[in-house]
Coordinates of C-alpha atoms in Angstrom, one line a residue:
M1 CA -19.9 -12.4 -19.2
K2 CA -20.0 -11.0 -15.6
P3 CA -19.2 -7.1 -15.8
A4 CA -15.5 -8.0 -14.2
D5 CA -14.7 -10.4 -16.8
I6 CA -15.7 -8.0 -19.3
L7 CA -13.6 -4.9 -18.2
I8 CA -10.7 -8.0 -17.8
A9 CA -11.2 -8.6 -21.4
I10 CA -11.0 -4.9 -22.4
L11 CA -8.0 -4.6 -20.3
V12 CA -6.5 -7.5 -21.9
A13 CA -7.0 -5.5 -25.3
V14 CA -5.7 -2.5 -24.0
I15 CA -2.3 -4.3 -22.9
W16 CA -1.9 -6.0 -26.2
G17 CA -2.5 -2.8 -28.1
L18 CA -0.1 -0.7 -25.9
A19 CA 2.6 -3.7 -26.4
F20 CA 3.3 -2.5 -29.7
V21 CA 4.0 0.9 -28.7
A22 CA 6.4 -0.6 -26.0
S23 CA 8.1 -2.8 -28.3
R24 CA 8.8 0.2 -31.0
I25 CA 10.4 2.2 -27.8
A26 CA 12.6 -1.1 -26.9
L27 CA 13.6 -1.3 -30.8
D28 CA 15.5 1.9 -30.0
E29 CA 17.9 -0.3 -27.8
F30 CA 17.7 -3.7 -28.4
S31 CA 17.7 -5.9 -31.7
P32 CA 14.6 -7.5 -32.8
E33 CA 16.1 -10.9 -31.8
L34 CA 17.3 -9.8 -28.4
M35 CA 14.3 -7.9 -27.7
T36 CA 12.2 -11.0 -28.3
A37 CA 14.7 -13.2 -26.5
M38 CA 14.2 -10.8 -23.2
R39 CA 10.7 -10.8 -23.5
F40 CA 10.2 -14.6 -23.5
I41 CA 13.1 -15.0 -20.9
I42 CA 11.4 -12.9 -18.1
A43 CA 8.1 -14.3 -19.1
A44 CA 9.8 -17.7 -18.8
L45 CA 11.0 -17.2 -15.3
P46 CA 8.1 -18.8 -13.6
C47 CA 9.4 -22.2 -15.1
L48 CA 11.7 -22.0 -12.4
F49 CA 8.9 -23.2 -9.9
I50 CA 6.3 -24.5 -12.0
P51 CA 6.3 -28.2 -13.6
R52 CA 6.3 -28.6 -17.6
P53 CA 2.8 -29.2 -18.5
K54 CA 2.3 -32.9 -19.3
I55 CA 2.5 -32.6 -23.2
A56 CA 4.9 -34.0 -25.7
W57 CA 7.9 -32.0 -26.2
S58 CA 7.4 -32.1 -30.0
L59 CA 4.0 -30.4 -29.7
L60 CA 5.3 -27.6 -27.2
M61 CA 8.4 -26.9 -29.7
A62 CA 5.8 -26.6 -32.4
I63 CA 3.3 -24.4 -30.7
S64 CA 6.3 -22.2 -29.1
F65 CA 8.2 -21.5 -32.7
T66 CA 5.0 -20.6 -34.3
L67 CA 2.8 -18.8 -31.7
F68 CA 5.6 -17.2 -29.5
L69 CA 8.8 -17.2 -31.6
G70 CA 7.5 -17.0 -35.3
Q71 CA 4.6 -14.5 -34.5
F72 CA 6.9 -11.8 -32.2
L73 CA 10.3 -12.2 -34.0
S74 CA 8.6 -11.3 -37.3
Q75 CA 6.5 -8.5 -35.7
A76 CA 9.5 -6.8 -34.3
Y77 CA 11.6 -7.1 -37.0
G78 CA 8.8 -5.5 -38.8
I79 CA 8.5 -2.6 -36.7
A80 CA 12.2 -2.2 -36.6
H81 CA 12.5 -1.9 -40.3
G82 CA 10.0 1.0 -40.4
V83 CA 6.4 -0.8 -40.8
P84 CA 4.5 1.7 -38.5
V85 CA 3.0 0.3 -34.9
G86 CA -0.5 1.0 -35.7
L87 CA -0.1 -0.8 -39.3
T88 CA 1.4 -3.7 -37.8
S89 CA -1.3 -4.2 -35.0
V90 CA -3.9 -4.4 -37.8
V91 CA -1.7 -6.8 -39.8
V92 CA -1.3 -8.9 -36.8
Q93 CA -5.0 -9.4 -36.4
S94 CA -5.4 -10.9 -39.6
Q95 CA -4.4 -13.9 -38.0
A96 CA -8.0 -14.5 -38.0
L97 CA -8.1 -14.8 -41.9
F98 CA -5.5 -17.4 -42.0
T99 CA -6.5 -19.3 -39.0
I100 CA -10.2 -20.1 -40.7
G101 CA -8.1 -20.4 -43.8
F102 CA -5.9 -22.9 -42.5
A103 CA -8.5 -24.7 -40.2
A104 CA -10.4 -25.7 -43.4
V105 CA -7.4 -27.3 -45.0
A106 CA -6.3 -29.1 -42.1
F107 CA -9.6 -30.1 -40.1
G108 CA -11.9 -29.9 -43.0
E109 CA -13.9 -27.0 -40.9
R110 CA -15.9 -25.4 -44.0
P111 CA -16.4 -21.5 -43.4
T112 CA -19.8 -20.2 -43.1
A113 CA -21.4 -17.8 -45.7
M114 CA -20.5 -15.1 -43.2
Q115 CA -17.0 -16.0 -42.8
A116 CA -16.1 -16.5 -46.2
L117 CA -17.6 -12.7 -46.7
G118 CA -15.5 -12.0 -43.9
I119 CA -12.2 -13.6 -45.3
G120 CA -13.0 -12.0 -48.7
I121 CA -13.3 -8.2 -47.1
A122 CA -10.2 -8.7 -44.7
A123 CA -8.2 -10.0 -48.0
A124 CA -9.6 -7.0 -50.0
G125 CA -7.9 -4.9 -46.7
L126 CA -4.5 -6.3 -47.2
L127 CA -4.7 -6.0 -50.6
M128 CA -5.4 -2.1 -50.4
I129 CA -2.5 -1.8 -47.5
C130 CA -0.2 -3.6 -50.0
G131 CA -0.9 -0.8 -52.2
T132 CA 0.8 1.7 -49.9
V133 CA 4.4 -0.8 -49.5
G134 CA 7.4 1.1 -50.7
Y135 CA 6.8 4.5 -49.6
D136 CA 7.7 4.7 -46.0
F137 CA 8.9 0.9 -45.5
S138 CA 10.1 -1.8 -47.8
V139 CA 8.5 -4.7 -49.5
A140 CA 10.8 -7.1 -47.7
A141 CA 9.9 -5.5 -44.4
F142 CA 6.2 -6.2 -45.2
A143 CA 6.8 -9.7 -45.9
V144 CA 8.8 -10.6 -42.8
L145 CA 5.9 -8.9 -40.8
M146 CA 3.0 -11.0 -42.7
I147 CA 4.9 -14.3 -41.3
S148 CA 3.9 -13.1 -38.2
P149 CA -0.1 -13.5 -38.5
I150 CA 0.3 -16.7 -40.6
S151 CA 2.7 -18.0 -37.6
F152 CA -0.3 -17.0 -35.0
A153 CA -2.9 -18.9 -36.9
V154 CA -0.8 -22.1 -37.5
G155 CA -0.4 -21.7 -33.5
N156 CA -3.9 -21.5 -32.7
L157 CA -4.4 -24.6 -34.3
L158 CA -1.7 -26.2 -33.1
L159 CA -3.0 -25.1 -29.5
R160 CA -5.7 -27.3 -29.8
G161 CA -3.5 -30.5 -28.9
A162 CA -2.8 -28.8 -25.5
R163 CA -6.3 -28.6 -24.2
G164 CA -6.4 -29.4 -20.7
A165 CA -3.3 -28.0 -20.0
P166 CA -2.9 -25.6 -17.0
M167 CA -2.9 -22.1 -19.2
F168 CA -0.5 -20.2 -16.9
D169 CA 1.9 -23.0 -17.0
L170 CA 1.9 -24.0 -20.5
F171 CA 2.6 -20.2 -21.4
A172 CA 5.5 -20.1 -19.2
W173 CA 7.1 -22.8 -20.9
L174 CA 6.3 -21.9 -24.3
C175 CA 8.3 -18.9 -23.8
L176 CA 11.3 -20.6 -22.1
I177 CA 11.3 -23.0 -25.3
S178 CA 11.4 -19.7 -27.6
A179 CA 14.0 -17.7 -25.4
V180 CA 16.4 -20.1 -25.6
P181 CA 17.1 -20.2 -29.7
L182 CA 15.9 -16.4 -29.6
F183 CA 19.1 -15.5 -27.6
A184 CA 21.4 -18.0 -29.3
L185 CA 20.2 -16.1 -32.3
A186 CA 20.7 -12.6 -31.0
L187 CA 24.2 -13.9 -29.9
V188 CA 25.1 -15.3 -33.6
V189 CA 23.5 -12.2 -35.8
N190 CA 24.7 -9.2 -33.3
G191 CA 27.5 -10.8 -31.6
P192 CA 28.3 -11.7 -28.0
E193 CA 30.0 -8.1 -27.0
P194 CA 27.2 -5.8 -28.6
T195 CA 24.6 -8.3 -27.0
W196 CA 26.0 -8.0 -23.6
H197 CA 26.8 -4.2 -24.3
S198 CA 22.9 -3.8 -24.9
L199 CA 21.8 -5.5 -21.7
I200 CA 24.2 -3.8 -19.4
H201 CA 23.8 -0.4 -20.4
M202 CA 19.9 -0.6 -21.3
S203 CA 18.5 2.8 -20.0
L204 CA 15.4 2.8 -17.5
T205 CA 13.1 3.2 -20.3
G206 CA 14.4 0.2 -22.1
L207 CA 14.0 -2.1 -18.7
I208 CA 10.5 -1.0 -18.2
C209 CA 9.5 -1.9 -21.9
L210 CA 11.0 -5.1 -21.5
L211 CA 9.2 -5.8 -18.1
A212 CA 5.8 -4.4 -19.5
L213 CA 6.2 -6.9 -22.4
G214 CA 7.5 -10.0 -20.4
V215 CA 5.6 -9.6 -17.6
V216 CA 2.4 -7.3 -18.3
S217 CA 1.8 -8.2 -22.0
T218 CA 2.9 -12.2 -22.0
S219 CA 2.7 -13.6 -18.8
I220 CA -0.2 -11.9 -17.5
A221 CA -2.1 -10.8 -20.5
Y222 CA -2.1 -14.5 -21.8
W223 CA -3.0 -16.0 -18.5
L224 CA -5.9 -13.5 -17.9
W225 CA -7.0 -14.3 -21.8
G226 CA -6.9 -18.1 -21.2
R227 CA -8.8 -17.8 -18.5
L228 CA -11.7 -15.8 -19.7
L229 CA -11.8 -18.9 -22.8
R230 CA -11.7 -21.4 -20.2
D231 CA -14.8 -20.1 -18.4
H232 CA -16.7 -18.5 -21.4
P233 CA -17.4 -19.6 -25.0
A234 CA -14.8 -18.2 -27.4
A235 CA -17.4 -16.4 -29.2
Q236 CA -18.1 -13.8 -26.3
V237 CA -14.2 -13.6 -25.6
V238 CA -12.8 -13.5 -29.3
P239 CA -15.0 -10.2 -30.4
F240 CA -12.7 -8.1 -27.2
A241 CA -9.2 -8.8 -29.6
L242 CA -11.1 -6.6 -32.3
L243 CA -9.9 -3.5 -29.6
V244 CA -6.6 -4.6 -29.9
P245 CA -5.6 -2.5 -33.5
F246 CA -7.6 0.3 -32.5
V247 CA -5.8 0.6 -29.2
G248 CA -2.4 0.3 -31.4
S249 CA -3.1 2.7 -33.8
A250 CA -4.4 5.5 -31.4
A251 CA -1.5 5.1 -28.9
S252 CA 0.9 5.0 -32.0
S253 CA -0.8 8.2 -33.4
I254 CA -0.4 9.8 -29.8
V255 CA 3.0 8.9 -29.1
F256 CA 4.9 8.6 -32.3
G257 CA 2.5 11.1 -34.3
E258 CA 1.3 8.0 -36.7
R259 CA -0.8 9.4 -39.7
F260 CA -2.3 7.2 -42.2
G261 CA -3.3 7.7 -46.0
F262 CA -6.5 7.4 -47.0
L263 CA -5.8 4.0 -48.8
R264 CA -3.9 2.8 -45.8
L265 CA -6.7 3.7 -43.5
A266 CA -9.6 2.7 -45.8
G267 CA -7.1 -0.7 -45.7
M268 CA -6.7 -0.9 -42.0
L269 CA -10.7 -0.2 -41.5
T270 CA -11.6 -2.8 -43.8
V271 CA -9.0 -5.6 -42.6
I272 CA -10.8 -4.5 -39.3
G273 CA -14.4 -4.9 -40.6
G274 CA -13.5 -8.3 -42.4
I275 CA -12.1 -9.7 -39.1
A276 CA -15.4 -8.5 -37.2
V277 CA -17.4 -10.4 -39.9
M278 CA -15.5 -13.4 -39.2
V279 CA -15.3 -13.4 -35.5
L280 CA -18.9 -12.7 -35.0
A281 CA -20.3 -14.8 -37.4
R282 CA -21.2 -18.5 -36.5
R283 CA -18.9 -21.3 -35.7
S284 CA -17.5 -23.1 -39.1
Q285 CA -19.0 -26.8 -39.5
P286 CA -16.7 -29.8 -40.7
L287 CA -16.7 -30.6 -44.7
A288 CA -19.1 -33.7 -45.1
K289 CA -17.3 -36.9 -46.0
T290 CA -17.8 -38.5 -48.9
A291 CA -17.5 -42.3 -49.6

């Protein structure tokens, strides 16, 4: 990779890490449903000027509801109900574990020995984190948060069916498809009057956070990441995502004073270590077919 591309990859990881902090701040003003809906409404504005990618509606909806709606709504719900931002950033990145596992089931992609080792390490880290649940946030909040990496993983695999589509156009339309039901959900859950009140009376800080999430973290960062994956092998690009939980945890520690007990910190580092082993391992091989 060229130095400029390396800097772009680092920039994207930093943006995604800081997005967890922006989400936490925005959730002081908006419900999880409304914040997530507004994030996607803002990111979907380019759909006014760009055509829909030539992909079946069914596939677009499946990708959108997993990669975007499921991942980010459950993430917002977990943060809104007390799951610390730094911990959330680590749990979301455990999607690598689920992606490899689901690929083995759906496509017969057998994990290599190193990937299997990474899965075991990451799983052990998640169990260590589970041992800290119930002290400063509920089991229910953590259970909902776990939907995020699972949805992320399913979306990753579904995204294979959209190969060849213009990346920016694709992500804009994925955002639009998620924005519509999310805004409807916000109206149903929160009520029309409270929803409009939140939007009309949002603070400058809330607006900045929404713009950061919609424009910077979703539209720009995903577009840049997609271009990197287009121009370089995934093995060169994906490891930079390991920076996301470090940025998220560090930023949360600075902004919110988030502190980690020994077991939780050990679990977080173990998860990141397992993800590193999985990401840096050789690509999985298809399972041999038997007669």
